[in-house]
Amino acid sequence: MATCSSCWVLKQCLIVGFLFVIIVSIIQPVNGCFTSIFSFGDSLTDTGNLLEISLLESNKLPPSAFPPNGRTFFHHPSGRRCDGRLVIDFLAEALGIPFLQPSYTTKVGRLQKFQKGKNFAVAGATALNSSFLQENGIYNRSTNISLGDELNSFKHLLPSLCSSSADCKKLLRNSLIVMGVIGGNDYSHAFREKNNEAARKFVPLVVHTIASAIHELIELGAMTFLVPGNFPIGCSPELLTNYQGSNKDKYDPLTGCLTWLNQFSQHHNELLRTELEKLRNRHPDINIVYADYYNIAMRFYHSPKQFGFKENLKACCGIGGLYNYNSSRSCGYPPLKSSCNDPSSYISWDGIHYTEAANKWLANVVFEDLVKSITCVSH
């Protein structure tokens, strides 16, 4: 018994030591690596673009405009679908760069200029363009914006910072490009309106679109990319609710997640990693770092208590059902303006997006991988 007890203590010490190391690495900013960050993606990265677009184009505000979104860090809604900061916010902090502002603004009614970078990610955005999706019977009820539109917005703004092509290349050479997460909305709409097989057919197209966007930015002069894979969507309270009642053999007995949905995420990630390797071979001087969101997040579900989580499959801000999620009563929309007492004890904030606590753990590991994969030098 004494030996077993000693092993347990040693194991706990190793876990604590691991967590301490990655916390220290994230709270000590790494200066000099990048002068700016430009990010693309969907609601997992959006720091306010959908809110700004809604203010410009319609009277209907998104859930991110209402409390309790933003309660933990900003203490008011910030346009983020989270109680606080996103992964992109923690990465900016670690690199000594201010939080990325949304590229849209209501102040002047057009896209803003940027200095330390901008965020082009829009909540609800798809990788594939809306016309193609509609031709295939897929309709996006949130926005018609795609990755291609985000990239076009970036290219439209780029000349406002550069006096010449050479200046633009220098700017991009010293920038970190965060490409994603993107593609999740393509799949979720396909799941809802079609089926698993229909969604699976989109995967090569989504991955190709991501790779094409990276290639286009390389041609413009970008040299360092962080490209996240898909999360374990089978652990999402939203999809667990949508497919509630599935046969028991569809669930992972260790985590309670839906196995077939997680396998879908892994399929996307495998194709993405293959495509990124092709890009590396084609452009050997370019840094392309894959962010393994799937396996990082799965640690939470396998050992939630080790990361401080008490609820791993329930939403903090939600209402009703086994997973505390109801698609018709989104977090922030009246009357759902309350949330759990302690968001840091939950993995999921609103059934779709992660809490600040989960985002911080994700960013810790991603930042560590980024630092290991690149050499920070002044260009």
mmCIF file of C-alpha atoms in Angstrom, residues 29-325:
data_model
loop_
_atom_site.group_PDB
_atom_site.id
_atom_site.type_symbol
_atom_site.label_atom_id
_atom_site.label_comp_id
_atom_site.label_asym_id
_atom_site.label_seq_id
_atom_site.Cartn_x
_atom_site.Cartn_y
_atom_site.Cartn_z
ATOM 1 C CA PRO A 29 5.593 37.470 -22.890
ATOM 2 C CA VAL A 30 7.936 36.620 -25.726
ATOM 3 C CA ASN A 31 8.910 39.932 -27.251
ATOM 4 C CA GLY A 32 10.597 40.377 -30.595
ATOM 5 C CA CYS A 33 9.138 37.370 -32.375
ATOM 6 C CA PHE A 34 6.284 39.164 -34.131
ATOM 7 C CA THR A 35 5.235 42.765 -34.547
ATOM 8 C CA SER A 36 1.617 41.861 -35.337
ATOM 9 C CA ILE A 37 -0.956 39.080 -35.557
ATOM 10 C CA PHE A 38 -3.589 38.591 -38.237
ATOM 11 C CA SER A 39 -6.263 35.995 -37.586
ATOM 12 C CA PHE A 40 -8.990 34.342 -39.626
ATOM 13 C CA GLY A 41 -11.755 31.960 -38.620
ATOM 14 C CA ASP A 42 -15.170 31.726 -37.005
ATOM 15 C CA SER A 43 -16.730 32.352 -33.574
ATOM 16 C CA LEU A 44 -13.935 30.501 -31.785
ATOM 17 C CA THR A 45 -11.642 33.379 -32.809
ATOM 18 C CA ASP A 46 -14.046 36.292 -33.422
ATOM 19 C CA THR A 47 -13.329 39.195 -31.054
ATOM 20 C CA GLY A 48 -16.296 41.279 -32.204
ATOM 21 C CA ASN A 49 -16.633 41.242 -35.986
ATOM 22 C CA LEU A 50 -20.118 39.706 -36.157
ATOM 23 C CA LEU A 51 -21.302 42.240 -33.579
ATOM 24 C CA GLU A 52 -19.864 45.125 -35.611
ATOM 25 C CA ILE A 53 -21.313 43.774 -38.851
ATOM 26 C CA SER A 54 -24.728 43.412 -37.192
ATOM 27 C CA LEU A 55 -24.589 47.015 -36.013
ATOM 28 C CA LEU A 56 -23.766 48.097 -39.553
ATOM 29 C CA GLU A 57 -26.174 45.950 -41.534
ATOM 30 C CA SER A 58 -29.114 44.938 -39.340
ATOM 31 C CA ASN A 59 -31.004 45.647 -36.163
ATOM 32 C CA LYS A 60 -30.593 42.112 -34.822
ATOM 33 C CA LEU A 61 -27.633 41.762 -32.499
ATOM 34 C CA PRO A 62 -25.869 38.408 -31.968
ATOM 35 C CA PRO A 63 -25.777 36.663 -28.562
ATOM 36 C CA SER A 64 -22.237 37.955 -28.008
ATOM 37 C CA ALA A 65 -23.712 41.455 -27.553
ATOM 38 C CA PHE A 66 -25.488 40.491 -24.346
ATOM 39 C CA PRO A 67 -24.506 39.408 -20.836
ATOM 40 C CA PRO A 68 -23.461 37.131 -19.273
ATOM 41 C CA ASN A 69 -20.956 36.951 -22.160
ATOM 42 C CA GLY A 70 -17.764 38.656 -21.041
ATOM 43 C CA ARG A 71 -18.525 38.374 -17.318
ATOM 44 C CA THR A 72 -15.213 36.853 -16.192
ATOM 45 C CA PHE A 73 -12.536 39.126 -17.673
ATOM 46 C CA PHE A 74 -14.049 42.114 -19.468
ATOM 47 C CA HIS A 75 -17.026 42.346 -17.085
ATOM 48 C CA HIS A 76 -19.260 43.258 -20.018
ATOM 49 C CA PRO A 77 -20.060 41.740 -23.434
ATOM 50 C CA SER A 78 -17.090 42.153 -25.762
ATOM 51 C CA GLY A 79 -18.370 40.519 -28.940
ATOM 52 C CA ARG A 80 -16.819 37.203 -27.905
ATOM 53 C CA ARG A 81 -18.855 34.029 -27.422
ATOM 54 C CA CYS A 82 -17.193 33.369 -24.099
ATOM 55 C CA ASP A 83 -17.207 34.431 -20.461
ATOM 56 C CA GLY A 84 -13.795 36.014 -21.034
ATOM 57 C CA ARG A 85 -10.781 35.636 -23.275
ATOM 58 C CA LEU A 86 -10.333 33.398 -26.297
ATOM 59 C CA VAL A 87 -7.246 31.427 -27.306
ATOM 60 C CA ILE A 88 -6.266 34.253 -29.670
ATOM 61 C CA ASP A 89 -6.352 36.713 -26.744
ATOM 62 C CA PHE A 90 -4.001 34.598 -24.638
ATOM 63 C CA LEU A 91 -1.630 34.159 -27.578
ATOM 64 C CA ALA A 92 -1.538 37.929 -28.126
ATOM 65 C CA GLU A 93 -0.780 38.474 -24.434
ATOM 66 C CA ALA A 94 2.015 35.923 -24.524
ATOM 67 C CA LEU A 95 3.579 37.651 -27.525
ATOM 68 C CA GLY A 96 3.326 41.093 -25.956
ATOM 69 C CA ILE A 97 0.755 42.254 -28.508
ATOM 70 C CA PRO A 98 -2.518 44.040 -27.602
ATOM 71 C CA PHE A 99 -5.794 42.156 -27.980
ATOM 72 C CA LEU A 100 -6.730 41.995 -31.657
ATOM 73 C CA GLN A 101 -9.504 44.402 -32.542
ATOM 74 C CA PRO A 102 -12.222 43.353 -34.983
ATOM 75 C CA SER A 103 -11.478 44.469 -38.528
ATOM 76 C CA TYR A 104 -14.965 45.927 -38.918
ATOM 77 C CA THR A 105 -16.028 49.068 -37.107
ATOM 78 C CA THR A 106 -19.195 51.117 -36.771
ATOM 79 C CA LYS A 107 -17.244 54.313 -36.072
ATOM 80 C CA VAL A 108 -16.432 55.040 -39.697
ATOM 81 C CA GLY A 109 -18.718 52.547 -41.405
ATOM 82 C CA ARG A 110 -15.885 50.676 -43.088
ATOM 83 C CA LEU A 111 -12.899 48.479 -42.365
ATOM 84 C CA GLN A 112 -10.377 50.075 -40.002
ATOM 85 C CA LYS A 113 -6.682 50.456 -40.443
ATOM 86 C CA PHE A 114 -4.545 48.263 -38.260
ATOM 87 C CA GLN A 115 -1.171 48.541 -36.560
ATOM 88 C CA LYS A 116 -0.427 45.569 -34.339
ATOM 89 C CA GLY A 117 -2.658 43.320 -36.414
ATOM 90 C CA LYS A 118 -6.371 42.722 -36.813
ATOM 91 C CA ASN A 119 -8.871 39.964 -36.401
ATOM 92 C CA PHE A 120 -10.798 39.045 -39.545
ATOM 93 C CA ALA A 121 -12.589 36.043 -38.006
ATOM 94 C CA VAL A 122 -16.379 36.277 -38.071
ATOM 95 C CA ALA A 123 -18.714 34.190 -35.942
ATOM 96 C CA GLY A 124 -20.708 31.876 -38.184
ATOM 97 C CA ALA A 125 -18.218 32.091 -41.056
ATOM 98 C CA THR A 126 -17.679 29.044 -43.237
ATOM 99 C CA ALA A 127 -14.601 27.890 -45.102
ATOM 100 C CA LEU A 128 -16.571 27.323 -48.310
ATOM 101 C CA ASN A 129 -18.395 30.239 -49.929
ATOM 102 C CA SER A 130 -22.110 30.591 -49.349
ATOM 103 C CA SER A 131 -23.140 30.205 -53.001
ATOM 104 C CA PHE A 132 -21.400 26.832 -53.235
ATOM 105 C CA LEU A 133 -23.011 25.668 -49.993
ATOM 106 C CA GLN A 134 -26.447 26.795 -51.152
ATOM 107 C CA GLU A 135 -26.012 24.930 -54.423
ATOM 108 C CA ASN A 136 -25.485 21.851 -52.274
ATOM 109 C CA GLY A 137 -28.523 22.478 -50.110
ATOM 110 C CA ILE A 138 -26.637 23.987 -47.159
ATOM 111 C CA TYR A 139 -27.798 27.334 -45.763
ATOM 112 C CA ASN A 140 -25.931 29.476 -43.241
ATOM 113 C CA ARG A 141 -28.414 31.361 -41.063
ATOM 114 C CA SER A 142 -25.744 33.387 -39.265
ATOM 115 C CA THR A 143 -23.777 35.113 -42.017
ATOM 116 C CA ASN A 144 -22.823 34.724 -45.670
ATOM 117 C CA ILE A 145 -19.165 35.416 -44.912
ATOM 118 C CA SER A 146 -16.610 32.778 -45.858
ATOM 119 C CA LEU A 147 -12.855 32.408 -45.434
ATOM 120 C CA GLY A 148 -12.444 33.833 -48.929
ATOM 121 C CA ASP A 149 -14.335 36.965 -47.880
ATOM 122 C CA GLU A 150 -12.132 37.360 -44.809
ATOM 123 C CA LEU A 151 -9.032 37.021 -46.961
ATOM 124 C CA ASN A 152 -10.358 39.593 -49.426
ATOM 125 C CA SER A 153 -10.981 42.009 -46.540
ATOM 126 C CA PHE A 154 -7.399 41.515 -45.423
ATOM 127 C CA LYS A 155 -6.024 42.156 -48.913
ATOM 128 C CA HIS A 156 -8.199 45.251 -49.183
ATOM 129 C CA LEU A 157 -6.710 46.651 -45.985
ATOM 130 C CA LEU A 158 -3.097 45.659 -46.505
ATOM 131 C CA PRO A 159 -2.114 48.644 -48.727
ATOM 132 C CA SER A 160 -3.181 51.061 -45.968
ATOM 133 C CA LEU A 161 -0.094 49.988 -44.002
ATOM 134 C CA CYS A 162 2.367 49.507 -46.804
ATOM 135 C CA SER A 163 3.872 52.111 -49.072
ATOM 136 C CA SER A 164 5.205 49.459 -51.432
ATOM 137 C CA SER A 165 5.114 45.743 -52.146
ATOM 138 C CA ALA A 166 8.434 45.377 -50.324
ATOM 139 C CA ASP A 167 7.023 47.087 -47.227
ATOM 140 C CA CYS A 168 4.013 44.763 -47.266
ATOM 141 C CA LYS A 169 6.250 41.724 -47.463
ATOM 142 C CA LYS A 170 8.295 43.010 -44.535
ATOM 143 C CA LEU A 171 5.141 43.539 -42.473
ATOM 144 C CA LEU A 172 3.906 40.030 -43.190
ATOM 145 C CA ARG A 173 7.339 38.525 -42.633
ATOM 146 C CA ASN A 174 7.203 39.832 -39.067
ATOM 147 C CA SER A 175 3.603 38.768 -38.467
ATOM 148 C CA LEU A 176 1.993 35.654 -37.070
ATOM 149 C CA ILE A 177 -0.931 34.426 -39.178
ATOM 150 C CA VAL A 178 -3.519 32.420 -37.246
ATOM 151 C CA MET A 179 -5.556 30.476 -39.800
ATOM 152 C CA GLY A 180 -8.624 29.150 -38.035
ATOM 153 C CA VAL A 181 -10.380 27.468 -36.476
ATOM 154 C CA ILE A 182 -12.526 27.358 -39.644
ATOM 155 C CA GLY A 183 -14.742 24.698 -41.217
ATOM 156 C CA GLY A 184 -16.838 23.795 -38.196
ATOM 157 C CA ASN A 185 -19.853 25.713 -39.471
ATOM 158 C CA ASP A 186 -19.656 24.013 -42.875
ATOM 159 C CA TYR A 187 -19.926 20.683 -41.087
ATOM 160 C CA SER A 188 -22.547 21.635 -38.499
ATOM 161 C CA HIS A 189 -24.887 22.965 -41.192
ATOM 162 C CA ALA A 190 -24.355 19.794 -43.222
ATOM 163 C CA PHE A 191 -25.079 17.628 -40.162
ATOM 164 C CA ARG A 192 -28.285 19.560 -39.534
ATOM 165 C CA GLU A 193 -29.600 19.748 -43.086
ATOM 166 C CA LYS A 194 -28.094 16.602 -44.579
ATOM 167 C CA ASN A 195 -26.278 13.795 -42.768
ATOM 168 C CA ASN A 196 -22.865 12.531 -41.702
ATOM 169 C CA GLU A 197 -21.935 11.254 -45.143
ATOM 170 C CA ALA A 198 -22.841 14.549 -46.802
ATOM 171 C CA ALA A 199 -20.748 16.439 -44.262
ATOM 172 C CA ARG A 200 -17.838 14.048 -44.781
ATOM 173 C CA LYS A 201 -17.778 14.880 -48.492
ATOM 174 C CA PHE A 202 -17.089 18.504 -47.624
ATOM 175 C CA VAL A 203 -13.934 17.731 -45.642
ATOM 176 C CA PRO A 204 -11.453 17.617 -48.573
ATOM 177 C CA LEU A 205 -12.970 20.823 -49.952
ATOM 178 C CA VAL A 206 -12.718 22.623 -46.612
ATOM 179 C CA VAL A 207 -9.117 21.515 -46.112
ATOM 180 C CA HIS A 208 -8.201 22.548 -49.667
ATOM 181 C CA THR A 209 -9.737 25.982 -49.046
ATOM 182 C CA ILE A 210 -7.659 26.443 -45.896
ATOM 183 C CA ALA A 211 -4.483 25.385 -47.701
ATOM 184 C CA SER A 212 -5.253 27.711 -50.614
ATOM 185 C CA ALA A 213 -5.682 30.660 -48.242
ATOM 186 C CA ILE A 214 -2.319 29.876 -46.627
ATOM 187 C CA HIS A 215 -0.653 29.625 -50.038
ATOM 188 C CA GLU A 216 -2.123 32.982 -51.070
ATOM 189 C CA LEU A 217 -0.774 34.633 -47.921
ATOM 190 C CA ILE A 218 2.630 33.059 -48.508
ATOM 191 C CA GLU A 219 2.652 34.666 -51.951
ATOM 192 C CA LEU A 220 1.951 38.006 -50.264
ATOM 193 C CA GLY A 221 4.966 37.531 -47.980
ATOM 194 C CA ALA A 222 3.691 35.781 -44.822
ATOM 195 C CA MET A 223 6.211 33.372 -43.300
ATOM 196 C CA THR A 224 4.759 32.043 -40.027
ATOM 197 C CA PHE A 225 1.383 30.341 -39.670
ATOM 198 C CA LEU A 226 -0.438 28.773 -36.750
ATOM 199 C CA VAL A 227 -3.108 26.439 -38.083
ATOM 200 C CA PRO A 228 -5.477 24.838 -35.543
ATOM 201 C CA GLY A 229 -7.202 21.547 -36.158
ATOM 202 C CA ASN A 230 -10.790 20.795 -35.250
ATOM 203 C CA PHE A 231 -11.948 20.238 -31.671
ATOM 204 C CA PRO A 232 -13.493 16.977 -30.416
ATOM 205 C CA ILE A 233 -17.003 17.981 -31.499
ATOM 206 C CA GLY A 234 -18.419 14.754 -30.071
ATOM 207 C CA CYS A 235 -17.940 16.319 -26.612
ATOM 208 C CA SER A 236 -19.895 19.469 -27.474
ATOM 209 C CA PRO A 237 -23.087 19.917 -25.387
ATOM 210 C CA GLU A 238 -24.782 21.228 -28.536
ATOM 211 C CA LEU A 239 -24.184 18.073 -30.576
ATOM 212 C CA LEU A 240 -24.632 15.782 -27.582
ATOM 213 C CA THR A 241 -28.075 17.357 -27.182
ATOM 214 C CA ASN A 242 -28.893 17.163 -30.891
ATOM 215 C CA TYR A 243 -28.039 13.464 -30.997
ATOM 216 C CA GLN A 244 -29.268 12.597 -27.508
ATOM 217 C CA GLY A 245 -30.787 9.147 -27.389
ATOM 218 C CA SER A 246 -28.186 7.543 -29.625
ATOM 219 C CA ASN A 247 -27.352 3.920 -28.902
ATOM 220 C CA LYS A 248 -24.995 3.418 -25.965
ATOM 221 C CA ASP A 249 -22.333 1.969 -28.238
ATOM 222 C CA LYS A 250 -22.106 5.366 -29.968
ATOM 223 C CA TYR A 251 -20.608 6.928 -26.826
ATOM 224 C CA ASP A 252 -17.088 6.735 -25.430
ATOM 225 C CA PRO A 253 -17.568 5.003 -22.055
ATOM 226 C CA LEU A 254 -14.632 6.931 -20.550
ATOM 227 C CA THR A 255 -15.702 10.445 -21.518
ATOM 228 C CA GLY A 256 -19.380 10.294 -22.501
ATOM 229 C CA CYS A 257 -18.554 11.916 -25.859
ATOM 230 C CA LEU A 258 -20.067 10.719 -29.127
ATOM 231 C CA THR A 259 -17.413 8.581 -30.801
ATOM 232 C CA TRP A 260 -18.549 8.992 -34.407
ATOM 233 C CA LEU A 261 -18.458 12.791 -34.159
ATOM 234 C CA ASN A 262 -14.979 12.740 -32.670
ATOM 235 C CA GLN A 263 -13.903 10.424 -35.459
ATOM 236 C CA PHE A 264 -15.224 13.020 -37.894
ATOM 237 C CA SER A 265 -13.006 15.670 -36.262
ATOM 238 C CA GLN A 266 -10.022 13.327 -36.477
ATOM 239 C CA HIS A 267 -10.718 12.754 -40.173
ATOM 240 C CA HIS A 268 -10.665 16.507 -40.800
ATOM 241 C CA ASN A 269 -7.454 16.863 -38.802
ATOM 242 C CA GLU A 270 -5.707 14.026 -40.618
ATOM 243 C CA LEU A 271 -6.467 15.557 -44.014
ATOM 244 C CA LEU A 272 -5.437 18.996 -42.772
ATOM 245 C CA ARG A 273 -2.098 17.759 -41.448
ATOM 246 C CA THR A 274 -1.410 15.990 -44.740
ATOM 247 C CA GLU A 275 -2.158 19.183 -46.663
ATOM 248 C CA LEU A 276 0.031 21.257 -44.344
ATOM 249 C CA GLU A 277 2.910 18.860 -44.882
ATOM 250 C CA LYS A 278 2.541 19.350 -48.638
ATOM 251 C CA LEU A 279 2.737 23.106 -48.097
ATOM 252 C CA ARG A 280 5.885 22.706 -45.980
ATOM 253 C CA ASN A 281 7.524 20.635 -48.703
ATOM 254 C CA ARG A 282 6.530 23.185 -51.295
ATOM 255 C CA HIS A 283 7.704 26.123 -49.157
ATOM 256 C CA PRO A 284 10.595 24.854 -46.987
ATOM 257 C CA ASP A 285 11.409 28.357 -45.674
ATOM 258 C CA ILE A 286 7.898 28.889 -44.290
ATOM 259 C CA ASN A 287 6.964 28.062 -40.683
ATOM 260 C CA ILE A 288 3.653 26.220 -40.529
ATOM 261 C CA VAL A 289 2.752 25.088 -37.008
ATOM 262 C CA TYR A 290 -0.196 22.774 -36.518
ATOM 263 C CA ALA A 291 -2.159 23.418 -33.310
ATOM 264 C CA ASP A 292 -3.510 20.087 -32.081
ATOM 265 C CA TYR A 293 -6.694 21.375 -30.463
ATOM 266 C CA TYR A 294 -8.248 17.912 -30.575
ATOM 267 C CA ASN A 295 -5.743 16.092 -28.396
ATOM 268 C CA ILE A 296 -5.209 19.037 -26.071
ATOM 269 C CA ALA A 297 -8.947 19.294 -25.409
ATOM 270 C CA MET A 298 -9.330 15.527 -24.983
ATOM 271 C CA ARG A 299 -7.097 15.800 -21.914
ATOM 272 C CA PHE A 300 -9.872 17.866 -20.312
ATOM 273 C CA TYR A 301 -12.465 15.173 -20.938
ATOM 274 C CA HIS A 302 -10.279 12.287 -19.826
ATOM 275 C CA SER A 303 -9.059 13.974 -16.635
ATOM 276 C CA PRO A 304 -11.264 17.019 -15.931
ATOM 277 C CA LYS A 305 -10.383 17.305 -12.238
ATOM 278 C CA GLN A 306 -6.671 17.611 -13.010
ATOM 279 C CA PHE A 307 -7.467 20.826 -14.897
ATOM 280 C CA GLY A 308 -9.898 22.165 -12.307
ATOM 281 C CA PHE A 309 -13.090 21.224 -14.161
ATOM 282 C CA LYS A 310 -16.086 19.842 -12.288
ATOM 283 C CA GLU A 311 -18.441 19.745 -15.292
ATOM 284 C CA ASN A 312 -17.097 18.382 -18.540
ATOM 285 C CA LEU A 313 -20.184 17.888 -20.730
ATOM 286 C CA LYS A 314 -22.608 20.536 -19.453
ATOM 287 C CA ALA A 315 -22.770 24.147 -20.599
ATOM 288 C CA CYS A 316 -22.187 26.822 -17.985
ATOM 289 C CA CYS A 317 -24.535 29.272 -19.705
ATOM 290 C CA GLY A 318 -27.525 27.270 -20.842
ATOM 291 C CA ILE A 319 -30.860 25.882 -19.811
ATOM 292 C CA GLY A 320 -32.519 22.491 -19.593
ATOM 293 C CA GLY A 321 -31.715 18.930 -20.461
ATOM 294 C CA LEU A 322 -28.900 16.557 -19.637
ATOM 295 C CA TYR A 323 -26.259 18.888 -21.089
ATOM 296 C CA ASN A 324 -27.804 22.225 -20.042
ATOM 297 C CA TYR A 325 -28.203 23.294 -23.677
#
